Short mmCIF file of C-alpha atoms and ligand atoms in Angstrom, two decimals:
data_model
loop_
_atom_site.label_atom_id
_atom_site.label_comp_id
_atom_site.label_asym_id
_atom_site.label_seq_id
_atom_site.Cartn_x
_atom_site.Cartn_y
_atom_site.Cartn_z
CA MET A 1 -176.56 9.24 -34.49
CA PHE A 2 -174.66 10.74 -37.14
CA LYS A 3 -174.15 6.87 -39.52
CA LYS A 4 -172.00 8.17 -42.51
CA LYS A 5 -168.59 8.27 -42.27
CA THR A 6 -167.13 11.72 -41.89
CA ILE A 7 -163.27 13.06 -42.93
CA ARG A 8 -162.80 12.37 -39.28
CA ASP A 9 -162.21 8.57 -39.88
CA LEU A 10 -160.02 8.48 -43.52
CA ASP A 11 -156.49 8.59 -43.38
CA PHE A 12 -155.48 11.41 -46.08
CA LYS A 13 -152.17 11.49 -45.67
CA GLY A 14 -150.63 11.72 -49.55
CA LYS A 15 -153.98 11.34 -51.03
CA ARG A 16 -155.22 13.07 -54.44
CA VAL A 17 -158.83 13.58 -53.33
CA LEU A 18 -162.15 13.88 -54.99
CA VAL A 19 -163.98 17.36 -53.23
CA ARG A 20 -167.28 17.90 -54.33
CA VAL A 21 -168.60 21.37 -52.63
CA ASP A 22 -171.09 23.76 -53.41
CA PHE A 23 -169.86 26.79 -54.97
CA ASN A 24 -172.67 27.87 -56.82
CA VAL A 25 -173.41 30.98 -55.88
CA PRO A 26 -174.11 34.53 -57.43
CA ILE A 27 -171.87 35.58 -60.02
CA ASN A 28 -172.19 39.66 -60.74
CA ASP A 29 -169.59 40.97 -63.66
CA GLY A 30 -166.79 38.49 -63.27
CA LYS A 31 -167.04 38.59 -59.60
CA VAL A 32 -168.47 36.75 -57.10
CA GLY A 33 -171.65 38.03 -54.88
CA ASP A 34 -172.69 36.88 -51.83
CA ASP A 35 -169.69 34.18 -51.06
CA THR A 36 -171.55 32.72 -48.08
CA ARG A 37 -170.84 28.91 -49.28
CA ILE A 38 -167.38 29.47 -50.89
CA ARG A 39 -166.68 29.80 -46.85
CA ALA A 40 -169.10 27.50 -45.58
CA ALA A 41 -166.38 24.96 -47.07
CA LEU A 42 -162.76 26.02 -45.37
CA PRO A 43 -163.69 24.27 -43.02
CA THR A 44 -163.30 21.23 -44.75
CA ILE A 45 -160.60 22.67 -47.52
CA GLN A 46 -158.58 23.98 -44.40
CA TYR A 47 -158.98 20.00 -42.18
CA LEU A 48 -158.17 18.15 -45.90
CA LEU A 49 -154.94 20.69 -46.67
CA ASP A 50 -153.50 20.13 -42.65
CA LYS A 51 -154.20 15.95 -42.94
CA GLY A 52 -151.97 16.51 -46.14
CA ALA A 53 -154.18 15.55 -48.52
CA ALA A 54 -153.89 16.95 -52.05
CA LEU A 55 -157.27 18.26 -53.07
CA ILE A 56 -159.56 18.71 -56.17
CA LEU A 57 -162.42 20.37 -56.03
CA THR A 58 -165.86 19.87 -58.35
CA SER A 59 -168.73 22.30 -58.26
CA HIS A 60 -171.62 23.46 -60.71
CA LEU A 61 -172.89 26.36 -61.25
CA GLY A 62 -175.96 27.62 -61.99
CA ARG A 63 -177.90 25.90 -65.59
CA PRO A 64 -175.88 26.17 -68.29
CA LYS A 65 -178.01 22.75 -69.30
CA GLY A 66 -174.87 20.83 -70.39
CA GLU A 67 -172.91 22.56 -72.60
CA VAL A 68 -170.30 25.48 -72.22
CA LYS A 69 -171.28 28.73 -71.63
CA PRO A 70 -168.99 31.28 -70.10
CA GLU A 71 -171.10 33.11 -67.87
CA PHE A 72 -170.93 29.53 -66.12
CA SER A 73 -167.80 29.77 -65.49
CA LEU A 74 -165.84 28.87 -62.21
CA ALA A 75 -163.39 30.99 -62.66
CA PRO A 76 -163.97 33.74 -60.53
CA VAL A 77 -164.51 31.32 -57.69
CA ALA A 78 -161.42 30.52 -58.17
CA LYS A 79 -159.98 33.33 -57.76
CA HIS A 80 -161.99 34.68 -55.27
CA LEU A 81 -161.39 31.21 -52.67
CA SER A 82 -157.60 31.92 -53.30
CA GLU A 83 -158.25 35.06 -51.85
CA VAL A 84 -160.25 34.33 -49.09
CA ILE A 85 -158.04 31.02 -48.01
CA GLY A 86 -154.72 33.11 -48.64
CA MET A 87 -153.22 30.52 -51.28
CA PRO A 88 -152.92 30.16 -55.53
CA VAL A 89 -156.43 27.91 -56.00
CA LYS A 90 -155.21 25.99 -60.06
CA PHE A 91 -157.40 26.04 -62.17
CA ALA A 92 -158.68 23.44 -65.13
CA ASP A 93 -161.32 24.86 -67.45
CA ASP A 94 -162.63 21.27 -67.89
CA CYS A 95 -163.86 18.78 -65.06
CA LEU A 96 -163.34 15.65 -67.44
CA GLY A 97 -160.01 15.04 -70.75
CA ASP A 98 -156.92 15.35 -70.56
CA ILE A 99 -156.81 18.50 -68.46
CA ALA A 100 -158.27 17.22 -65.36
CA LYS A 101 -156.53 14.14 -65.81
CA GLU A 102 -152.57 16.20 -66.25
CA THR A 103 -153.27 18.89 -63.76
CA ALA A 104 -154.83 16.24 -61.58
CA GLU A 105 -151.91 14.25 -61.51
CA SER A 106 -149.58 17.27 -61.35
CA LEU A 107 -151.08 18.34 -57.91
CA LYS A 108 -148.67 18.02 -54.45
CA ALA A 109 -149.92 17.52 -51.15
CA GLY A 110 -151.18 20.61 -49.52
CA GLU A 111 -152.57 21.92 -53.17
CA ILE A 112 -155.52 23.41 -54.01
CA LEU A 113 -157.28 22.53 -57.30
CA LEU A 114 -160.64 23.73 -59.37
CA LEU A 115 -162.42 22.27 -62.11
CA GLU A 116 -164.96 23.40 -64.32
CA ASN A 117 -168.97 23.20 -63.41
CA THR A 118 -169.56 19.94 -63.61
CA ARG A 119 -172.88 20.65 -65.68
CA PHE A 120 -171.08 22.14 -68.42
CA HIS A 121 -171.05 17.98 -68.96
CA GLN A 122 -174.31 17.00 -70.06
CA GLY A 123 -173.86 13.94 -67.80
CA GLU A 124 -174.15 15.45 -64.52
CA LYS A 125 -177.26 15.60 -64.42
CA LYS A 126 -177.75 12.13 -65.92
CA ASN A 127 -175.40 10.35 -63.75
CA ASP A 128 -173.60 9.22 -66.57
CA PRO A 129 -171.56 6.75 -64.76
CA ALA A 130 -168.49 7.47 -67.62
CA MET A 131 -168.34 10.69 -66.20
CA ALA A 132 -168.46 9.71 -62.36
CA LYS A 133 -165.65 6.66 -63.75
CA GLU A 134 -163.65 9.60 -65.17
CA LEU A 135 -164.01 12.40 -62.27
CA ALA A 136 -163.23 9.36 -59.73
CA SER A 137 -160.09 7.91 -61.03
CA LEU A 138 -158.94 11.60 -60.72
CA ALA A 139 -158.23 10.96 -56.75
CA ASP A 140 -158.00 8.70 -54.66
CA ILE A 141 -160.51 9.56 -51.66
CA PHE A 142 -164.43 10.89 -52.45
CA VAL A 143 -165.26 13.09 -50.37
CA ASN A 144 -168.67 15.25 -50.52
CA ASP A 145 -169.14 18.71 -48.86
CA ALA A 146 -172.13 20.26 -50.98
CA PHE A 147 -175.21 20.02 -49.44
CA GLY A 148 -177.05 22.27 -51.79
CA THR A 149 -176.69 19.66 -54.38
CA ALA A 150 -177.68 16.68 -51.50
CA HIS A 151 -181.10 16.50 -53.02
CA ARG A 152 -179.50 15.76 -56.41
CA ALA A 153 -178.18 12.18 -58.07
CA HIS A 154 -175.39 13.36 -59.53
CA ALA A 155 -172.17 11.92 -61.41
CA SER A 156 -169.99 14.08 -59.26
CA ASN A 157 -171.93 13.45 -56.01
CA VAL A 158 -173.53 9.75 -56.52
CA GLY A 159 -172.31 8.42 -58.78
CA VAL A 160 -168.13 9.14 -57.86
CA ALA A 161 -169.45 7.81 -54.24
CA LYS A 162 -169.94 4.81 -55.06
CA LEU A 163 -166.78 4.00 -56.65
CA LEU A 164 -163.90 6.13 -54.45
CA PRO A 165 -164.10 5.52 -50.52
CA SER A 166 -165.85 8.36 -49.19
CA ALA A 167 -166.96 10.48 -46.54
CA ALA A 168 -168.88 14.06 -45.70
CA GLY A 169 -167.27 16.76 -44.70
CA PHE A 170 -167.75 19.12 -42.14
CA LEU A 171 -170.61 20.56 -43.22
CA LEU A 172 -172.60 18.25 -44.73
CA GLU A 173 -172.75 16.84 -41.65
CA LYS A 174 -174.12 20.42 -39.62
CA GLU A 175 -176.39 21.04 -41.88
CA LEU A 176 -177.25 17.19 -41.38
CA ILE A 177 -176.98 17.41 -37.57
CA TYR A 178 -179.03 19.91 -37.40
CA LEU A 179 -182.19 20.13 -40.41
CA GLY A 180 -181.88 16.03 -39.75
CA GLU A 181 -180.77 15.48 -35.65
CA THR A 182 -182.26 18.40 -34.10
CA ILE A 183 -185.73 18.11 -35.94
CA ALA A 184 -185.90 14.09 -35.37
CA ASN A 185 -185.07 14.30 -31.02
CA ALA A 186 -185.85 18.65 -30.99
CA ALA A 187 -186.87 19.99 -27.38
CA HIS A 188 -190.34 20.71 -26.74
CA PRO A 189 -191.97 22.88 -27.49
CA PHE A 190 -190.16 22.61 -30.81
CA VAL A 191 -192.07 25.35 -32.77
CA ALA A 192 -192.06 25.36 -36.91
CA ILE A 193 -192.84 28.66 -38.55
CA LEU A 194 -193.51 28.79 -42.25
CA GLY A 195 -194.65 31.51 -44.75
CA GLY A 196 -193.38 31.80 -48.22
CA ALA A 197 -195.99 31.86 -51.24
CA LYS A 198 -197.37 28.74 -52.43
CA VAL A 199 -198.72 26.16 -50.20
CA SER A 200 -197.97 23.93 -52.96
CA ASP A 201 -194.87 24.01 -52.09
CA LYS A 202 -194.95 23.15 -48.44
CA ILE A 203 -197.41 20.69 -48.55
CA GLY A 204 -195.11 17.78 -47.97
CA VAL A 205 -193.08 20.02 -44.99
CA ILE A 206 -196.22 20.84 -43.35
CA THR A 207 -197.42 17.38 -43.46
CA ASN A 208 -193.78 15.91 -41.85
CA LEU A 209 -193.89 18.77 -39.64
CA LEU A 210 -197.02 17.88 -38.14
CA GLY A 211 -196.24 14.98 -36.44
CA LYS A 212 -193.10 16.72 -35.16
CA THR A 213 -193.91 19.71 -33.88
CA ASP A 214 -196.04 21.45 -30.72
CA GLN A 215 -196.91 24.47 -33.64
CA ILE A 216 -197.06 25.31 -36.38
CA LEU A 217 -196.84 29.36 -37.64
CA ILE A 218 -198.22 29.80 -40.72
CA GLY A 219 -197.43 33.30 -42.66
CA GLY A 220 -196.58 34.44 -46.23
CA GLY A 221 -198.84 34.17 -49.09
CA MET A 222 -199.31 30.62 -47.97
CA ALA A 223 -201.65 31.89 -45.31
CA ASN A 224 -204.21 33.56 -48.45
CA THR A 225 -205.32 30.09 -49.54
CA PHE A 226 -205.73 28.79 -46.07
CA PHE A 227 -208.62 31.40 -45.91
CA ALA A 228 -209.80 31.18 -49.10
CA ALA A 229 -210.32 27.52 -47.56
CA GLN A 230 -211.96 28.56 -44.32
CA GLY A 231 -213.88 30.60 -46.71
CA PHE A 232 -212.48 34.06 -46.49
CA GLN A 233 -212.94 36.22 -49.87
CA MET A 234 -208.96 37.10 -50.51
CA ALA A 235 -209.54 39.37 -53.69
CA ASP A 236 -206.39 40.02 -55.82
CA SER A 237 -204.05 37.86 -52.79
CA LEU A 238 -201.64 35.25 -54.07
CA VAL A 239 -204.26 32.61 -53.89
CA GLU A 240 -203.49 28.50 -55.07
CA ALA A 241 -207.14 27.36 -57.03
CA ASP A 242 -206.24 24.42 -56.86
CA ALA A 243 -204.56 23.64 -53.82
CA LEU A 244 -207.90 24.44 -51.83
CA ASP A 245 -208.97 20.78 -51.00
CA THR A 246 -205.46 20.08 -49.50
CA ALA A 247 -205.31 23.07 -47.54
CA LYS A 248 -209.02 21.91 -46.00
CA GLU A 249 -206.83 18.39 -45.49
CA LEU A 250 -204.68 20.01 -43.62
CA LEU A 251 -206.65 21.71 -41.64
CA ALA A 252 -209.28 19.66 -40.10
CA LYS A 253 -205.70 16.78 -39.77
CA ALA A 254 -203.91 19.79 -37.65
CA GLY A 255 -206.60 21.65 -35.62
CA ASP A 256 -205.06 24.15 -33.76
CA LYS A 257 -201.45 22.51 -34.54
CA LEU A 258 -201.48 25.56 -37.20
CA GLN A 259 -201.79 29.02 -36.56
CA LEU A 260 -202.57 31.07 -38.83
CA PRO A 261 -202.68 34.71 -39.24
CA VAL A 262 -205.38 36.84 -36.59
CA ASP A 263 -204.25 39.87 -39.20
CA VAL A 264 -202.27 41.20 -41.94
CA VAL A 265 -201.28 44.18 -43.70
CA ILE A 266 -203.60 44.53 -47.09
CA ALA A 267 -202.17 46.83 -49.90
CA SER A 268 -204.14 48.81 -53.21
CA GLU A 269 -201.71 47.30 -55.60
CA PHE A 270 -198.18 45.28 -55.94
CA SER A 271 -195.51 47.32 -55.62
CA ASN A 272 -193.37 49.23 -52.29
CA GLN A 273 -195.18 52.26 -53.23
CA ALA A 274 -199.13 51.01 -52.85
CA GLU A 275 -201.35 52.73 -50.15
CA TYR A 276 -201.43 50.40 -47.37
CA LYS A 277 -203.29 49.62 -44.13
CA VAL A 278 -203.12 46.45 -41.31
CA VAL A 279 -206.54 45.19 -41.40
CA PRO A 280 -207.61 42.42 -39.08
CA LEU A 281 -208.53 39.40 -40.64
CA GLY A 282 -211.83 38.99 -43.19
CA ASP A 283 -212.81 39.24 -46.18
CA VAL A 284 -210.08 41.54 -47.81
CA PRO A 285 -211.88 44.83 -50.93
CA ASP A 286 -211.91 43.85 -54.14
CA GLY A 287 -208.74 45.58 -56.00
CA TRP A 288 -206.80 44.13 -52.17
CA ARG A 289 -203.65 41.96 -52.34
CA ILE A 290 -202.72 40.45 -48.67
CA LEU A 291 -198.76 41.61 -48.28
CA ASP A 292 -197.44 40.45 -44.93
CA ILE A 293 -198.92 39.79 -41.64
CA GLY A 294 -200.30 42.52 -39.32
CA GLU A 295 -198.51 43.44 -35.99
CA ALA A 296 -200.59 41.73 -33.22
CA THR A 297 -199.71 38.33 -35.28
CA VAL A 298 -196.38 39.05 -35.15
CA ALA A 299 -196.54 39.85 -31.05
CA ALA A 300 -198.52 36.94 -30.97
CA TYR A 301 -196.06 34.54 -32.82
CA ALA A 302 -193.01 36.30 -30.80
CA SER A 303 -194.27 35.13 -27.41
CA ILE A 304 -195.32 31.72 -28.62
CA ILE A 305 -191.19 31.65 -30.02
CA GLN A 306 -190.31 32.65 -27.45
CA LYS A 307 -191.65 29.86 -24.82
CA SER A 308 -190.20 27.47 -27.50
CA LYS A 309 -187.12 25.53 -26.75
CA THR A 310 -186.59 24.52 -30.45
CA VAL A 311 -187.45 27.07 -33.53
CA VAL A 312 -187.60 25.89 -37.13
CA TRP A 313 -188.62 28.12 -40.22
CA ASN A 314 -188.76 28.15 -44.46
CA GLY A 315 -190.59 31.08 -45.85
CA PRO A 316 -190.46 34.82 -44.82
CA MET A 317 -193.92 36.19 -43.67
CA GLY A 318 -194.69 38.03 -46.41
CA VAL A 319 -193.79 40.15 -49.56
CA PHE A 320 -190.26 41.18 -47.45
CA GLU A 321 -188.46 42.45 -50.41
CA PHE A 322 -190.50 46.03 -50.54
CA PRO A 323 -189.13 47.78 -47.03
CA ASN A 324 -193.01 48.52 -46.85
CA PHE A 325 -194.09 44.92 -46.27
CA ALA A 326 -190.69 43.29 -44.53
CA LYS A 327 -192.11 44.10 -41.43
CA GLY A 328 -193.95 40.57 -40.88
CA THR A 329 -190.47 38.69 -41.66
CA PHE A 330 -188.26 40.55 -39.70
CA GLY A 331 -190.58 40.64 -36.17
CA VAL A 332 -190.87 37.68 -35.96
CA ALA A 333 -186.92 37.17 -37.04
CA GLN A 334 -186.02 39.45 -34.18
CA ALA A 335 -188.51 37.21 -32.17
CA VAL A 336 -186.16 34.10 -33.47
CA ALA A 337 -182.89 36.38 -32.41
CA ASP A 338 -183.71 37.22 -28.64
CA ALA A 339 -185.40 34.38 -28.53
CA ASP A 340 -183.17 31.71 -26.63
CA VAL A 341 -183.76 28.69 -28.99
CA VAL A 342 -182.17 26.87 -31.22
CA SER A 343 -182.86 28.08 -34.23
CA VAL A 344 -182.58 26.11 -38.02
CA ILE A 345 -183.30 28.13 -40.62
CA GLY A 346 -183.65 27.02 -44.69
CA GLY A 347 -185.08 28.61 -48.07
CA GLY A 348 -183.69 30.65 -50.18
CA ASP A 349 -185.83 33.89 -49.40
CA SER A 350 -185.34 33.81 -45.95
CA VAL A 351 -181.48 33.32 -45.88
CA ALA A 352 -181.48 36.45 -47.56
CA ALA A 353 -184.67 37.74 -45.37
CA ILE A 354 -182.60 36.89 -41.84
CA LYS A 355 -179.11 38.43 -43.45
CA GLU A 356 -180.73 41.65 -44.56
CA ALA A 357 -182.06 41.74 -40.65
CA GLY A 358 -178.71 41.88 -39.72
CA LEU A 359 -179.53 38.65 -37.35
CA ALA A 360 -177.70 35.70 -39.06
CA GLU A 361 -175.37 35.56 -36.29
CA LYS A 362 -178.15 35.11 -33.77
CA VAL A 363 -179.45 31.84 -35.69
CA SER A 364 -177.81 28.54 -34.35
CA HIS A 365 -178.08 27.49 -38.18
CA ILE A 366 -178.24 28.94 -41.31
CA SER A 367 -178.43 26.30 -44.31
CA THR A 368 -176.40 26.56 -47.69
CA GLY A 369 -179.09 24.38 -49.59
CA GLY A 370 -183.22 25.88 -50.68
CA GLY A 371 -183.87 22.61 -51.96
CA ALA A 372 -182.05 20.41 -49.65
CA SER A 373 -183.36 21.71 -46.53
CA LEU A 374 -187.05 21.68 -47.58
CA GLU A 375 -186.31 17.57 -48.94
CA MET A 376 -184.84 18.00 -45.26
CA LEU A 377 -188.25 19.63 -43.61
CA GLU A 378 -189.89 16.53 -45.50
CA GLY A 379 -188.28 14.20 -43.61
CA LYS A 380 -186.62 12.45 -46.95
CA VAL A 381 -182.90 10.95 -47.58
CA LEU A 382 -181.29 12.96 -50.00
CA PRO A 383 -179.10 10.78 -52.32
CA GLY A 384 -176.80 12.03 -52.30
CA VAL A 385 -175.66 11.10 -48.98
CA ALA A 386 -177.80 7.87 -49.19
CA ALA A 387 -174.09 7.80 -51.76
CA LEU A 388 -171.54 7.72 -49.11
CA ALA A 389 -169.72 5.46 -47.45
CA ASP A 390 -172.03 3.78 -43.55
CA LYS A 391 -169.57 4.50 -40.54
P1 LIG B 1 -187.87 29.83 -49.65
O1 LIG B 1 -187.03 29.74 -50.62
O2 LIG B 1 -187.03 30.42 -48.36
O3 LIG B 1 -188.29 28.93 -49.14
P2 LIG B 1 -190.33 30.87 -50.83
O4 LIG B 1 -189.33 31.25 -51.59
O5 LIG B 1 -191.25 29.18 -50.68
O6 LIG B 1 -189.13 30.84 -49.11
O7 LIG B 1 -191.16 32.07 -50.24
C1 LIG B 1 -190.99 33.77 -50.47
C2 LIG B 1 -191.28 34.73 -51.38
O8 LIG B 1 -192.56 34.29 -51.34
C3 LIG B 1 -191.00 35.64 -51.73
O9 LIG B 1 -190.29 35.74 -52.68
C4 LIG B 1 -192.26 37.12 -50.83
O10 LIG B 1 -192.54 37.96 -51.67
C5 LIG B 1 -193.21 35.78 -51.17
N1 LIG B 1 -194.44 35.92 -50.63
C6 LIG B 1 -194.45 35.84 -49.09
N2 LIG B 1 -195.28 35.81 -49.02
C7 LIG B 1 -196.13 36.86 -50.15
C8 LIG B 1 -197.57 37.01 -49.83
N3 LIG B 1 -198.07 37.80 -49.50
N4 LIG B 1 -198.19 37.11 -51.16
C9 LIG B 1 -196.81 37.36 -52.12
N5 LIG B 1 -196.21 36.91 -52.02
C10 LIG B 1 -195.42 36.33 -51.19
MG1 LIG B 2 -187.57 30.49 -52.80
#
């Protein structure tokens, strides 16, 4: 059960509410690119406005390293939010100091103010108590809806949570339900699909999911390290030499729960223009590298996915950025989309891949957090969540 207070549990009428959102979106030429994260915060924003609150939104954007850097300004986001929500959005070009204070104080019920990038101040990442105190002084209540930042203990999400009555927004709640409860109480068969570049990034995920799933389907560069651990020559494939022992241990521990590709796509160079062929698993010829899983593997994985009830996916099956090596990832994406399952996808590149495949609508939940979703899959409690008030 969800143990934290949510915005349904508090009264917002006439209150100033500090809402930590995750508006860390791509900015190209001063304009917002993919606005998924902005749209994902709208249910919370709309609900709080309807309940009579004045909203003070905070977020970080990019990595300005504690300094004011115009390319990381949230000003384009204020403009974009205003267009998406169809009402004015005020903007204060500092989240601290007189500007923030005066604009927040003059804010009326039903109005929205976005404060400038929290990471323009050193105190944000240090979870500096003085910064948290100043942010908290702007409002009566704190709401955290920034799932993408919840794995960090920063001033604007963890520091403030302890200084004001607090609650989770709808996006945070939804992410926690899908990435937490769905996995903890999954309907079986429960299958995890894990890929991406490195085993070393995902050891915690594999270890946690081994104890929960019925099967783990491996793909991506990660598979190469397992193959190398089994003694195959991987030639120019991406292999993590220092993860070989870990790979061996995981293979021994997992038994046949861990499924590896039976065929792979090898390429003459790391490029979309490379010569390529599908080959059964075996030694990779000198000068070649594995860039995708093969058709037989896609078919085998698809049939397992089709019979499952719950699917969690993190990490592409190949170098999907190159169209010639995207077939494995898109094939598995299609299988997930076609299956009658509860499906959860997390990880920046995996989410980009499912969107590119045009199948995002067919998945039960697409996480807005990369690092945060990985930590959830590792079974960790996120500091941004832990800091919120219990029900
Ligand atoms: P996510 O962001 O979904 O967690 P990762 O960041 O772990 O995923 O991995 C994504 C990256 O893995 C992609 O850039 C992709 O090109 C790369 N990748 C997948 N398969 C291979 C492979 N066989 N060789 C090299 N890189 C690969
Ligand atoms: Mg990634």
